[in-house]
Coordinates of N, CA and C in Angstrom, one line a residue:
X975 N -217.7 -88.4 -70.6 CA -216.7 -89.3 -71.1 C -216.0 -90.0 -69.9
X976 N -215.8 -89.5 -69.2 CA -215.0 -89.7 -67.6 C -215.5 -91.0 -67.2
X977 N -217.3 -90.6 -66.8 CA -218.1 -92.2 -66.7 C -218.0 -93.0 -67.5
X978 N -218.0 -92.8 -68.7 CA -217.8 -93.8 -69.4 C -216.6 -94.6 -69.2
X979 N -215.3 -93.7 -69.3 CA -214.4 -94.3 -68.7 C -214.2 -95.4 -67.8
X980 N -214.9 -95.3 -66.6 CA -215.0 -96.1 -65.5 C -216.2 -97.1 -65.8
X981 N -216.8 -97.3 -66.6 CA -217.1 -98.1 -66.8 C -217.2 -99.8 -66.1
X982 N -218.2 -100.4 -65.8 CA -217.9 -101.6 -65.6 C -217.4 -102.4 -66.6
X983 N -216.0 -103.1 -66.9 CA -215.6 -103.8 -67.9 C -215.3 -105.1 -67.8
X984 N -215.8 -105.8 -67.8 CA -215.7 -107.6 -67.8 C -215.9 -107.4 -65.8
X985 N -216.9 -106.9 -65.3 CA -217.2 -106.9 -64.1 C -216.0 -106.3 -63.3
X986 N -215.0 -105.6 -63.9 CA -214.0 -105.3 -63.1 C -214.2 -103.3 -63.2
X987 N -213.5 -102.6 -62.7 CA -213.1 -101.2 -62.3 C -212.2 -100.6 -62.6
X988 N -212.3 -99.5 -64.0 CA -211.4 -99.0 -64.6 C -211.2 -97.3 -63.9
X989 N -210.4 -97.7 -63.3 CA -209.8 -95.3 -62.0 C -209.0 -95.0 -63.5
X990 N -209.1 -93.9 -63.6 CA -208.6 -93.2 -64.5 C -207.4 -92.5 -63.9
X991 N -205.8 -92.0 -64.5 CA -205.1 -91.7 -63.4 C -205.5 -90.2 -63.2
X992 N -205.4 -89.6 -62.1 CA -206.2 -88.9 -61.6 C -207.5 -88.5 -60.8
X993 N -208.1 -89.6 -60.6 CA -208.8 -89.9 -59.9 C -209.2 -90.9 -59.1
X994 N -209.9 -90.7 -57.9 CA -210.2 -91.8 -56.8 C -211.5 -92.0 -56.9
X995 N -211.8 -93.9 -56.3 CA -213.1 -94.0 -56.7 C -212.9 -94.8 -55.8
X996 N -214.7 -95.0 -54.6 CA -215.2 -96.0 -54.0 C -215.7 -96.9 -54.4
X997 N -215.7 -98.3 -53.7 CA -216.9 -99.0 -54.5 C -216.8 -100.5 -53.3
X998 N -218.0 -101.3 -53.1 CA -218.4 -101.9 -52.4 C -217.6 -103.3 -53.2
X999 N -217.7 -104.6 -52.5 CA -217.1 -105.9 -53.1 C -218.2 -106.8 -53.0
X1000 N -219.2 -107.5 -54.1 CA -219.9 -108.1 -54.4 C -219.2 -109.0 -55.1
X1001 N -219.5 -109.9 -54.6 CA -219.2 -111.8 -55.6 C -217.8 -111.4 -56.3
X1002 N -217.0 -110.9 -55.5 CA -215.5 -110.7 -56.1 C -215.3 -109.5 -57.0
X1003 N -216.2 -108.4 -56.9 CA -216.0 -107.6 -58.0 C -216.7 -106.0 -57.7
X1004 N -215.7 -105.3 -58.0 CA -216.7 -103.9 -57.5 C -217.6 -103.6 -57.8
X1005 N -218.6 -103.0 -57.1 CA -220.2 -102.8 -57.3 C -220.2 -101.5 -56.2
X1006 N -221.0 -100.8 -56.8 CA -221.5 -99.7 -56.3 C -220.7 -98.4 -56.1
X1007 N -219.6 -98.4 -57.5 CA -218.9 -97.6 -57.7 C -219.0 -96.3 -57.7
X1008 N -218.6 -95.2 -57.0 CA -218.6 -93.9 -57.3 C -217.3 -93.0 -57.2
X1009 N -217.5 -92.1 -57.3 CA -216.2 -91.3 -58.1 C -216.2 -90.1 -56.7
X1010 N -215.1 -90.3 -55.5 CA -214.7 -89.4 -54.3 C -213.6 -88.3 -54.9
X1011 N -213.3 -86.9 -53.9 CA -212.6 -86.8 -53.6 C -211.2 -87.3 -53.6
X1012 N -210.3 -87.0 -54.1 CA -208.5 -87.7 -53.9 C -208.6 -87.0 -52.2
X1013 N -208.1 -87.9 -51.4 CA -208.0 -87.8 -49.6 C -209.0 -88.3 -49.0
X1014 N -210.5 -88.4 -49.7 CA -211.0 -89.2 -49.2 C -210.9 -90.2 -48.3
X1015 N -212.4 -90.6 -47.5 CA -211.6 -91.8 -47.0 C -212.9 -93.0 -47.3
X1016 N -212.7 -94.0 -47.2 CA -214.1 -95.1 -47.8 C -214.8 -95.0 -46.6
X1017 N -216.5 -95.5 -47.0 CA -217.2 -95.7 -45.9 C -217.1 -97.3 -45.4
X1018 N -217.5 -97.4 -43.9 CA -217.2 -99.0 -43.6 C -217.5 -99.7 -44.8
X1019 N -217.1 -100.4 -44.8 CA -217.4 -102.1 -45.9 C -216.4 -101.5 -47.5
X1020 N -216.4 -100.3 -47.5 CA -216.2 -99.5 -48.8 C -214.1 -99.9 -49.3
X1021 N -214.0 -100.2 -50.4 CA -212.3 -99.9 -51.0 C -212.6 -98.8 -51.9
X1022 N -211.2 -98.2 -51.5 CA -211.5 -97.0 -52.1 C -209.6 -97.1 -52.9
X1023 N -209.6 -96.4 -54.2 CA -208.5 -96.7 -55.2 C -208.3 -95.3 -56.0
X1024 N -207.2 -94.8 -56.1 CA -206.9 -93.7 -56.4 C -205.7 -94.0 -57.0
X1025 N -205.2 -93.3 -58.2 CA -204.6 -93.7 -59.2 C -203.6 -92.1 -59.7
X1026 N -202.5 -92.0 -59.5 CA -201.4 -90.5 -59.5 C -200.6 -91.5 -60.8
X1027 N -200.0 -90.0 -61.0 CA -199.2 -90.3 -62.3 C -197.6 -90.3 -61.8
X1028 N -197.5 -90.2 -60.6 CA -196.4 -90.0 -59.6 C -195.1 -91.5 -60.1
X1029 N -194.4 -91.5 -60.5 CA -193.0 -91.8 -60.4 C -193.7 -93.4 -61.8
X1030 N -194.0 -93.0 -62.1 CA -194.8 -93.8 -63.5 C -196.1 -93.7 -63.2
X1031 N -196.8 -94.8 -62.4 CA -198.2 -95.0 -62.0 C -198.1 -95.2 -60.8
X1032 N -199.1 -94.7 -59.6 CA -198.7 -94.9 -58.3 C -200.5 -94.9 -58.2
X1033 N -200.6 -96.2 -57.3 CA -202.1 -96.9 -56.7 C -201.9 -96.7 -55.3
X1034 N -202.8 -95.8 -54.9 CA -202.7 -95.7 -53.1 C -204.4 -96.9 -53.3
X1035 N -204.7 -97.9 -51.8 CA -205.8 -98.6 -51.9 C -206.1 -98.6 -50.7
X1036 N -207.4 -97.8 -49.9 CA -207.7 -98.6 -48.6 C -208.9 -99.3 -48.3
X1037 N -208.7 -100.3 -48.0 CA -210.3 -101.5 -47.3 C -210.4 -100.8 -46.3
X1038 N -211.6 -100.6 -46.1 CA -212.2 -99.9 -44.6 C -213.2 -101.2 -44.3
X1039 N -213.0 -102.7 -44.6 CA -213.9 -103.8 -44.3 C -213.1 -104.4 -43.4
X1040 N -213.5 -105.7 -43.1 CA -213.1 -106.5 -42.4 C -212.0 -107.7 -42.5
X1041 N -212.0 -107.7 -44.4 CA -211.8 -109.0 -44.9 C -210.5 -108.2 -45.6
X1042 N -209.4 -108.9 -45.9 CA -208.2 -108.8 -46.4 C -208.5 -109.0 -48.1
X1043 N -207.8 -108.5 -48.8 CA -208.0 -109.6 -50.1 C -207.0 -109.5 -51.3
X1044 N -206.6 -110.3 -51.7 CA -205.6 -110.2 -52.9 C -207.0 -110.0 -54.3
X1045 N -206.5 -109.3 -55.2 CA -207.1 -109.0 -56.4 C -206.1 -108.6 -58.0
X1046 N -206.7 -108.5 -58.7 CA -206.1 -108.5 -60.3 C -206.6 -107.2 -60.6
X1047 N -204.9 -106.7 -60.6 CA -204.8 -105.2 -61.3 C -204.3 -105.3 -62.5
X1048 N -204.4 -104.1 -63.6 CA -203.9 -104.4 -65.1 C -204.0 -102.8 -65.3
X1049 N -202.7 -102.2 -66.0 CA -202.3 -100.8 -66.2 C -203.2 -101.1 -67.1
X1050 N -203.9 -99.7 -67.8 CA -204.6 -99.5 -69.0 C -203.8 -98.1 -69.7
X1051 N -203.7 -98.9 -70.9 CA -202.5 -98.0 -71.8 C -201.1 -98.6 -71.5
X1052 N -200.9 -99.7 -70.9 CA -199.6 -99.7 -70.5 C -200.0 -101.6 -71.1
X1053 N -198.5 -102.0 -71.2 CA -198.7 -103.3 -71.1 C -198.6 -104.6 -69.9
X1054 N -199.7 -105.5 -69.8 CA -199.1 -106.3 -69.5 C -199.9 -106.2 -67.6
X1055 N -200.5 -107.3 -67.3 CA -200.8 -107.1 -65.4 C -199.6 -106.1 -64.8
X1056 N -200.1 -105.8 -64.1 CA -199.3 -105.4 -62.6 C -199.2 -106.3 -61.3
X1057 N -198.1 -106.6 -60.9 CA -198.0 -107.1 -59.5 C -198.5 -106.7 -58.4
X1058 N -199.6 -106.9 -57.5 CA -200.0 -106.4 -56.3 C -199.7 -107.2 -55.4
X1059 N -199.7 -106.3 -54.4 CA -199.5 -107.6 -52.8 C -201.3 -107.5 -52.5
X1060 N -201.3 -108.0 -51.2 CA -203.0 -108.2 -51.2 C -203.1 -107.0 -50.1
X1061 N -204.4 -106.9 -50.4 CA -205.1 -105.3 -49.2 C -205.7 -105.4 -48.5
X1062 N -204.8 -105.0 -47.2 CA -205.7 -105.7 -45.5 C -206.4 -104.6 -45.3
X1063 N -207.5 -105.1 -44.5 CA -208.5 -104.9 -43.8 C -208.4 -103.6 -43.0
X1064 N -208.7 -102.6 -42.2 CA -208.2 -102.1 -41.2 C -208.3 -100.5 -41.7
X1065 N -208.7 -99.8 -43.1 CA -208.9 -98.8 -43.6 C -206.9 -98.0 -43.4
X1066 N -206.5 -98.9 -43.1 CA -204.7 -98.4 -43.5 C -204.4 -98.6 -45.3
X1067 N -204.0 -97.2 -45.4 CA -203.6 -96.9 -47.3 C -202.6 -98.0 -47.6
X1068 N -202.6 -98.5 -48.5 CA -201.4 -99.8 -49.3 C -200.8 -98.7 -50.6
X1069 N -199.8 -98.9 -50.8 CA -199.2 -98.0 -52.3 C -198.5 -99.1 -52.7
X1070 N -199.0 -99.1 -54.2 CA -198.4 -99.9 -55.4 C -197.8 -99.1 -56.5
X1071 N -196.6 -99.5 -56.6 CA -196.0 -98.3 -57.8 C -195.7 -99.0 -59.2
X1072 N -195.7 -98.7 -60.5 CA -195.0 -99.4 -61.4 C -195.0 -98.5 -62.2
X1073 N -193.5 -98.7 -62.9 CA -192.9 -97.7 -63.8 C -193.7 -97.2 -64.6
X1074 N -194.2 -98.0 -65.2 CA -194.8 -97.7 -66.6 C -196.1 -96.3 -66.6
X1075 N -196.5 -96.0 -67.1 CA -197.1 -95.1 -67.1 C -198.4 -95.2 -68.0
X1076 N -199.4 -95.1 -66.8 CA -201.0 -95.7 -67.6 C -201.6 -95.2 -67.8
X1077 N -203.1 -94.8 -68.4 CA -203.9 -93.6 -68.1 C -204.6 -93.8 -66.8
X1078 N -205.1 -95.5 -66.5 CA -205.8 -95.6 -65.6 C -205.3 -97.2 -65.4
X1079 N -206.3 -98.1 -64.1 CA -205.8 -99.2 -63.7 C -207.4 -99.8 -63.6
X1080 N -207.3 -100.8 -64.0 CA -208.4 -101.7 -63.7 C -208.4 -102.7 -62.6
X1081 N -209.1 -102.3 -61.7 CA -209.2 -103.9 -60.7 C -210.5 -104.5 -60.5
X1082 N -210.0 -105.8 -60.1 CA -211.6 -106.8 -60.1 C -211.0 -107.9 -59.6
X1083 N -211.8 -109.3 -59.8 CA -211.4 -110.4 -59.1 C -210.5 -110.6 -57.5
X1084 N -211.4 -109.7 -56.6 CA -211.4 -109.7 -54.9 C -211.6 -111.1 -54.8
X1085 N -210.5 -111.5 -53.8 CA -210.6 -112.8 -53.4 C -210.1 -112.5 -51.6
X1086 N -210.7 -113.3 -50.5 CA -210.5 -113.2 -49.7 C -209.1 -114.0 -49.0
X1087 N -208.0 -112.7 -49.4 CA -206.6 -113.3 -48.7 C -206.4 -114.0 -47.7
X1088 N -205.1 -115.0 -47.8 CA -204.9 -115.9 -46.7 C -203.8 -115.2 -45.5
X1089 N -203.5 -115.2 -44.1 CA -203.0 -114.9 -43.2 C -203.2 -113.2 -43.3
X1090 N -204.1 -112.7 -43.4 CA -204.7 -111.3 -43.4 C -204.0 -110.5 -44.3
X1091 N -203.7 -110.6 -45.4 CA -203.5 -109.6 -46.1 C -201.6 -109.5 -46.3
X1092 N -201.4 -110.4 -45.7 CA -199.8 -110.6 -45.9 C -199.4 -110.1 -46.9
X1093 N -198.3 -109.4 -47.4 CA -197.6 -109.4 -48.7 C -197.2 -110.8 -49.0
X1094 N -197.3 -111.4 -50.2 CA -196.4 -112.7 -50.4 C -194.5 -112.4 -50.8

């Protein structure tokens, strides 16, 4: 059920909270998803997304690529997008927190950010 879970869904990546998952960026969308370790760390080219139930929903994200990128997150079970800043390059962890409390987080639509990954 778990896989199922994560499922590819409209081309995007559903982490369940509780778990951390790798996966490669193809045509703006994760591909070659698998299911790590929490501490893990990605392989080059690899984003890796890990999803705690910590202070509502807490997203630790690291790119271990080269390319920065803003993308579309969306709580599941919860309502409504989530705000992200975009995820630089450089395999350094990003944490995104939002109150609400989700089972899991969907992301997809990787776009390659402007001035490296700036927060806006």
């Amino acid at each position: 059920m778990i896989a199922a879970f994560a499922l590819l869904i409209s081309a995007a990546l559903t982490v369940p909270t509780g778990e951390a998952w790798a996966f490669r960026i193809d045509h703006g969308q994760p591909a070659h998803a698998h299911r790590v370790a929490p501490g893990a760390k990605p392989a080059p080219g690899e984003v890796m997304i890990s999803v705690t139930p910590l202070m509502g929903t807490t997203m630790i994200a690291t790119n271990n690529s080269t390319t920065a990128y803003t993308y579309r997150a969306q709580l599941v079970g919860a309502a409504g997008l989530a705000k992200t800043c975009a995820l630089p390059p450089g395999n350094s962890p990003t944490i995104e927190m939002w109150t609400q409390r989700a089972i899991g987080v969907r992301v997809g639509d990787f776009k390659p950010a402007p001035n490296g990954g700036a927060c806006p």
